[in-house]
Amino acid sequence: GDSVTQMEGPVTLSEEAFLTINCTYTATGYPSLFWYVQYPGEGLQLLLKATKADDKGSNKGFEATYRKETTSFHLEKGSVQVSDSAVYFCALFGNEKLTFGTGTRLTIIP
Amino acid sequence: EAQVTQNPRYLITVTGKKLTVTCSQNMNHEYMSWYRQDPGLGLRQIYYSMNVEVTDKGDVPEGYKVSRKEKRNFPLILESPSPNQTSLYFCASSIQGASYEQYFGPGTRLTVT
């Protein structure tokens, strides 16, 4: 079946550092890809999405590009802030099902 | 305010004592679902509902029941909870299915002793 693999955390960065969280997927067909973010004590919320190859999703300074050739959807941000501390989930929709990765905990220190 | 609400937020119970976690959304969404979140396993879907009176099993339905009598409500029922159901539970809804943006509730932390 479909699956999503995320880099293991936790990830700790200093404020204003560059962020990359890796995400690769295995799926048949052409899935849609998502990044969800979970702030402390809250439910998940959609951060960005891409529905076809070479699409770039972006929101709040975060970006991710749907790379079909490498089956990847890595999350990037040029300059992180303390408020970006959260757990980030990569997910795909394919075969009528939404599949989540295991999540990556990100901590930003001032 | 558009939101998904869950109650209770925290629950400690004993093995075998039936419990219900309520979920309600005020966005007129057709699709609702329940997930459990466990360390190292991410989110796993328990049940989902495409519309009123239509429910289907997700990946880990054993030990759970759901019902969808009204569009806005989707309660999760544990008839005889066991310690392996200790987890963080999330309800989610979307306009029309799993491919659309999911709106999550704040979560229910359940401990079964």
Tab-separated table of C-alpha atoms in Angstrom:
chain	number	residue	atom	x	y	z
A	1	GLY	CA	0.000	0.000	0.000
A	2	ASP	CA	0.854	3.673	-0.032
A	3	SER	CA	3.334	4.951	2.528
A	4	VAL	CA	5.067	8.127	3.659
A	5	THR	CA	8.545	8.294	5.180
A	6	GLN	CA	9.704	11.369	7.065
A	7	MET	CA	13.070	12.187	8.534
A	8	GLU	CA	13.274	11.211	12.141
A	9	GLY	CA	13.293	13.924	14.724
A	10	PRO	CA	13.536	15.694	16.860
A	11	VAL	CA	15.083	18.559	14.948
A	12	THR	CA	16.496	21.511	16.886
A	13	LEU	CA	17.553	24.706	15.132
A	14	SER	CA	18.482	28.230	16.100
A	15	GLU	CA	16.218	31.096	15.144
A	16	GLU	CA	16.775	32.324	11.543
A	17	ALA	CA	18.342	29.017	10.463
A	18	PHE	CA	17.381	27.272	7.225
A	19	LEU	CA	14.986	24.362	7.622
A	20	THR	CA	14.567	21.197	5.591
A	21	ILE	CA	12.364	18.307	6.660
A	22	ASN	CA	12.600	15.402	4.262
A	23	CYS	CA	9.576	13.463	3.071
A	24	THR	CA	9.480	10.650	0.529
A	25	TYR	CA	6.536	8.572	-0.523
A	26	THR	CA	5.552	5.301	-2.140
A	27	ALA	CA	2.310	5.289	-4.079
A	28	THR	CA	0.698	4.032	-7.228
A	29	GLY	CA	-0.712	6.582	-9.598
A	30	TYR	CA	-0.537	10.306	-8.946
A	31	PRO	CA	-1.218	11.136	-5.306
A	32	SER	CA	-1.834	14.570	-3.843
A	33	LEU	CA	0.717	15.586	-1.210
A	34	PHE	CA	0.275	17.610	1.964
A	35	TRP	CA	2.124	19.039	4.915
A	36	TYR	CA	0.167	19.405	8.144
A	37	VAL	CA	1.436	21.150	11.288
A	38	GLN	CA	0.499	20.416	14.890
A	39	TYR	CA	1.232	23.155	17.413
A	40	PRO	CA	1.495	22.176	21.092
A	41	GLY	CA	-1.861	21.129	22.537
A	42	GLU	CA	-3.729	21.548	19.261
A	43	GLY	CA	-5.037	19.474	16.406
A	44	LEU	CA	-3.356	19.289	13.017
A	45	GLN	CA	-3.892	22.042	10.481
A	46	LEU	CA	-3.080	22.126	6.802
A	47	LEU	CA	0.138	24.006	6.047
A	48	LEU	CA	0.431	23.493	2.288
A	49	LYS	CA	-0.380	21.067	-0.483
A	50	ALA	CA	0.474	20.101	-4.078
A	51	THR	CA	-1.710	18.066	-6.382
A	52	LYS	CA	0.529	17.261	-9.340
A	53	ALA	CA	4.167	16.846	-10.313
A	54	ASP	CA	6.317	19.999	-10.177
A	55	ASP	CA	3.645	21.908	-8.245
A	56	LYS	CA	5.024	24.036	-5.423
A	57	GLY	CA	2.917	24.530	-2.328
A	58	SER	CA	3.683	27.508	-0.102
A	59	ASN	CA	2.326	29.142	3.030
A	60	LYS	CA	3.711	31.197	5.942
A	61	GLY	CA	7.207	31.161	4.391
A	62	PHE	CA	7.227	27.359	4.030
A	63	GLU	CA	7.579	25.699	0.641
A	64	ALA	CA	7.524	22.175	-0.751
A	65	THR	CA	7.811	20.971	-4.344
A	66	TYR	CA	6.184	17.794	-5.646
A	67	ARG	CA	9.049	15.836	-7.214
A	68	LYS	CA	7.755	12.773	-9.009
A	69	GLU	CA	11.176	11.646	-10.245
A	70	THR	CA	12.480	11.373	-6.681
A	71	THR	CA	9.060	10.702	-5.059
A	72	SER	CA	9.735	13.483	-2.580
A	73	PHE	CA	7.970	16.467	-1.025
A	74	HIS	CA	10.571	18.073	1.236
A	75	LEU	CA	9.488	20.977	3.447
A	76	GLU	CA	11.740	24.059	3.492
A	77	LYS	CA	11.821	27.455	5.137
A	78	GLY	CA	14.525	30.040	4.716
A	79	SER	CA	14.508	31.544	8.191
A	80	VAL	CA	12.692	29.813	11.030
A	81	GLN	CA	11.179	31.514	14.056
A	82	VAL	CA	10.515	30.310	17.585
A	83	SER	CA	6.810	30.243	16.704
A	84	ASP	CA	7.520	27.522	14.095
A	85	SER	CA	8.185	25.005	16.883
A	86	ALA	CA	5.668	22.223	16.254
A	87	VAL	CA	5.289	18.716	14.883
A	88	TYR	CA	5.151	18.491	11.089
A	89	PHE	CA	3.380	15.684	9.246
A	90	CYS	CA	3.783	14.794	5.603
A	91	ALA	CA	0.738	13.083	4.067
A	92	LEU	CA	-0.484	11.772	0.758
A	93	PHE	CA	-3.920	11.143	-0.702
A	94	GLY	CA	-4.070	8.198	-3.067
A	95	ASN	CA	-6.310	5.187	-3.696
A	96	GLU	CA	-9.139	7.014	-1.882
A	97	LYS	CA	-7.122	7.139	1.325
A	98	LEU	CA	-5.161	9.737	3.307
A	99	THR	CA	-1.875	8.355	4.689
A	100	PHE	CA	0.254	10.248	7.220
A	101	GLY	CA	3.935	10.012	8.026
A	102	THR	CA	5.077	9.585	11.607
A	103	GLY	CA	5.722	13.286	12.176
A	104	THR	CA	8.876	15.330	12.814
A	105	ARG	CA	9.152	17.415	15.963
A	106	LEU	CA	10.840	20.768	15.343
A	107	THR	CA	12.154	22.969	18.139
A	108	ILE	CA	13.524	26.450	17.441
A	109	ILE	CA	15.697	28.033	20.103
A	110	PRO	CA	16.147	31.803	20.371
B	1	GLU	CA	-16.048	30.482	14.322
B	2	ALA	CA	-15.597	27.407	12.133
B	3	GLN	CA	-14.370	24.577	14.281
B	4	VAL	CA	-14.363	20.934	15.257
B	5	THR	CA	-14.988	20.312	18.940
B	6	GLN	CA	-14.259	17.191	20.944
B	7	ASN	CA	-15.255	16.214	24.457
B	8	PRO	CA	-13.825	15.349	26.805
B	9	ARG	CA	-10.291	16.641	26.237
B	10	TYR	CA	-8.841	14.323	28.853
B	11	LEU	CA	-10.211	11.050	30.166
B	12	ILE	CA	-8.844	8.419	32.526
B	13	THR	CA	-10.916	5.273	32.786
B	14	VAL	CA	-10.670	1.605	33.696
B	15	THR	CA	-10.665	-1.468	31.522
B	16	GLY	CA	-14.125	-2.495	30.359
B	17	LYS	CA	-16.025	0.674	31.238
B	18	LYS	CA	-17.882	1.893	28.167
B	19	LEU	CA	-17.142	5.429	27.061
B	20	THR	CA	-18.063	7.860	24.310
B	21	VAL	CA	-15.960	10.679	22.892
B	22	THR	CA	-18.099	13.257	21.148
B	23	CYS	CA	-17.157	15.169	18.006
B	24	SER	CA	-19.091	18.017	16.454
B	25	GLN	CA	-18.404	20.329	13.511
B	26	ASN	CA	-20.193	23.537	12.542
B	27	MET	CA	-19.010	23.783	8.921
B	28	ASN	CA	-21.685	21.591	7.293
B	29	HIS	CA	-18.979	19.170	6.219
B	30	GLU	CA	-20.032	15.870	4.693
B	31	TYR	CA	-16.882	13.903	5.570
B	32	MET	CA	-15.814	13.112	9.139
B	33	SER	CA	-13.210	10.758	10.517
B	34	TRP	CA	-11.446	9.580	13.654
B	35	TYR	CA	-7.706	9.077	14.069
B	36	ARG	CA	-5.499	7.891	16.846
B	37	GLN	CA	-2.002	9.262	17.287
B	38	ASP	CA	0.688	7.121	18.870
B	39	PRO	CA	4.420	7.823	19.221
B	40	GLY	CA	6.383	6.519	16.254
B	41	LEU	CA	3.224	5.524	14.382
B	42	GLY	CA	1.854	8.874	13.292
B	43	LEU	CA	-1.885	9.142	12.714
B	44	ARG	CA	-3.900	6.057	11.923
B	45	GLN	CA	-7.494	6.243	10.799
B	46	ILE	CA	-10.072	4.381	12.883
B	47	TYR	CA	-13.367	5.066	11.080
B	48	TYR	CA	-14.685	7.552	8.601
B	49	SER	CA	-18.048	8.721	7.313
B	50	MET	CA	-18.777	10.102	3.859
B	51	ASN	CA	-22.218	11.356	4.905
B	52	VAL	CA	-25.120	10.811	7.285
B	53	GLU	CA	-25.770	7.106	7.975
B	54	VAL	CA	-22.673	6.081	5.965
B	55	THR	CA	-19.648	4.853	7.922
B	56	ASP	CA	-16.639	2.743	6.943
B	57	LYS	CA	-13.672	1.161	8.653
B	58	GLY	CA	-10.267	2.761	8.517
B	59	ASP	CA	-6.974	1.063	9.238
B	60	VAL	CA	-7.478	0.255	12.939
B	61	PRO	CA	-11.231	-0.174	13.650
B	62	GLU	CA	-11.034	-3.060	16.144
B	63	GLY	CA	-12.526	-2.166	19.520
B	64	TYR	CA	-14.280	0.977	18.281
B	65	LYS	CA	-17.749	1.902	17.046
B	66	VAL	CA	-19.085	5.056	15.454
B	67	SER	CA	-22.407	6.458	14.332
B	68	ARG	CA	-23.463	9.322	12.074
B	69	LYS	CA	-27.101	10.106	12.757
B	70	GLU	CA	-26.694	13.825	12.145
B	71	LYS	CA	-24.362	15.620	9.766
B	72	ARG	CA	-22.603	17.615	12.464
B	73	ASN	CA	-21.910	14.828	14.995
B	74	PHE	CA	-19.677	11.774	14.809
B	75	PRO	CA	-19.194	10.135	18.222
B	76	LEU	CA	-16.550	7.502	18.879
B	77	ILE	CA	-17.630	4.674	21.155
B	78	LEU	CA	-15.395	2.277	23.050
B	79	GLU	CA	-17.702	-0.459	24.326
B	80	SER	CA	-15.058	-2.230	26.405
B	81	PRO	CA	-11.851	-0.178	26.520
B	82	SER	CA	-8.520	-1.903	26.996
B	83	PRO	CA	-5.097	-0.475	27.911
B	84	ASN	CA	-3.897	-0.739	24.282
B	85	GLN	CA	-6.478	1.912	23.419
B	86	THR	CA	-4.601	4.460	25.518
B	87	SER	CA	-3.833	7.117	22.943
B	88	LEU	CA	-4.454	10.631	21.662
B	89	TYR	CA	-7.600	10.760	19.537
B	90	PHE	CA	-8.470	13.299	16.874
B	91	CYS	CA	-11.689	13.924	15.054
B	92	ALA	CA	-11.486	15.604	11.648
B	93	SER	CA	-13.893	16.842	9.016
B	94	SER	CA	-13.747	18.069	5.443
B	95	ILE	CA	-16.098	19.328	2.754
B	96	GLN	CA	-16.335	16.120	0.805
B	97	GLY	CA	-13.661	13.511	1.431
B	98	ALA	CA	-10.115	12.639	2.368
B	99	SER	CA	-8.576	14.498	-0.574
B	100	TYR	CA	-9.832	17.826	0.738
B	101	GLU	CA	-8.347	19.900	3.550
B	102	GLN	CA	-8.962	18.170	6.852
B	103	TYR	CA	-10.034	20.282	9.843
B	104	PHE	CA	-8.976	18.680	13.097
B	105	GLY	CA	-10.387	18.937	16.576
B	106	PRO	CA	-8.105	19.688	19.551
B	107	GLY	CA	-7.707	16.044	20.534
B	108	THR	CA	-8.782	13.774	23.392
B	109	ARG	CA	-6.131	12.218	25.587
B	110	LEU	CA	-7.464	8.832	26.746
B	111	THR	CA	-5.816	6.667	29.380
B	112	VAL	CA	-7.195	3.189	30.092
B	113	THR	CA	-5.847	1.516	33.233
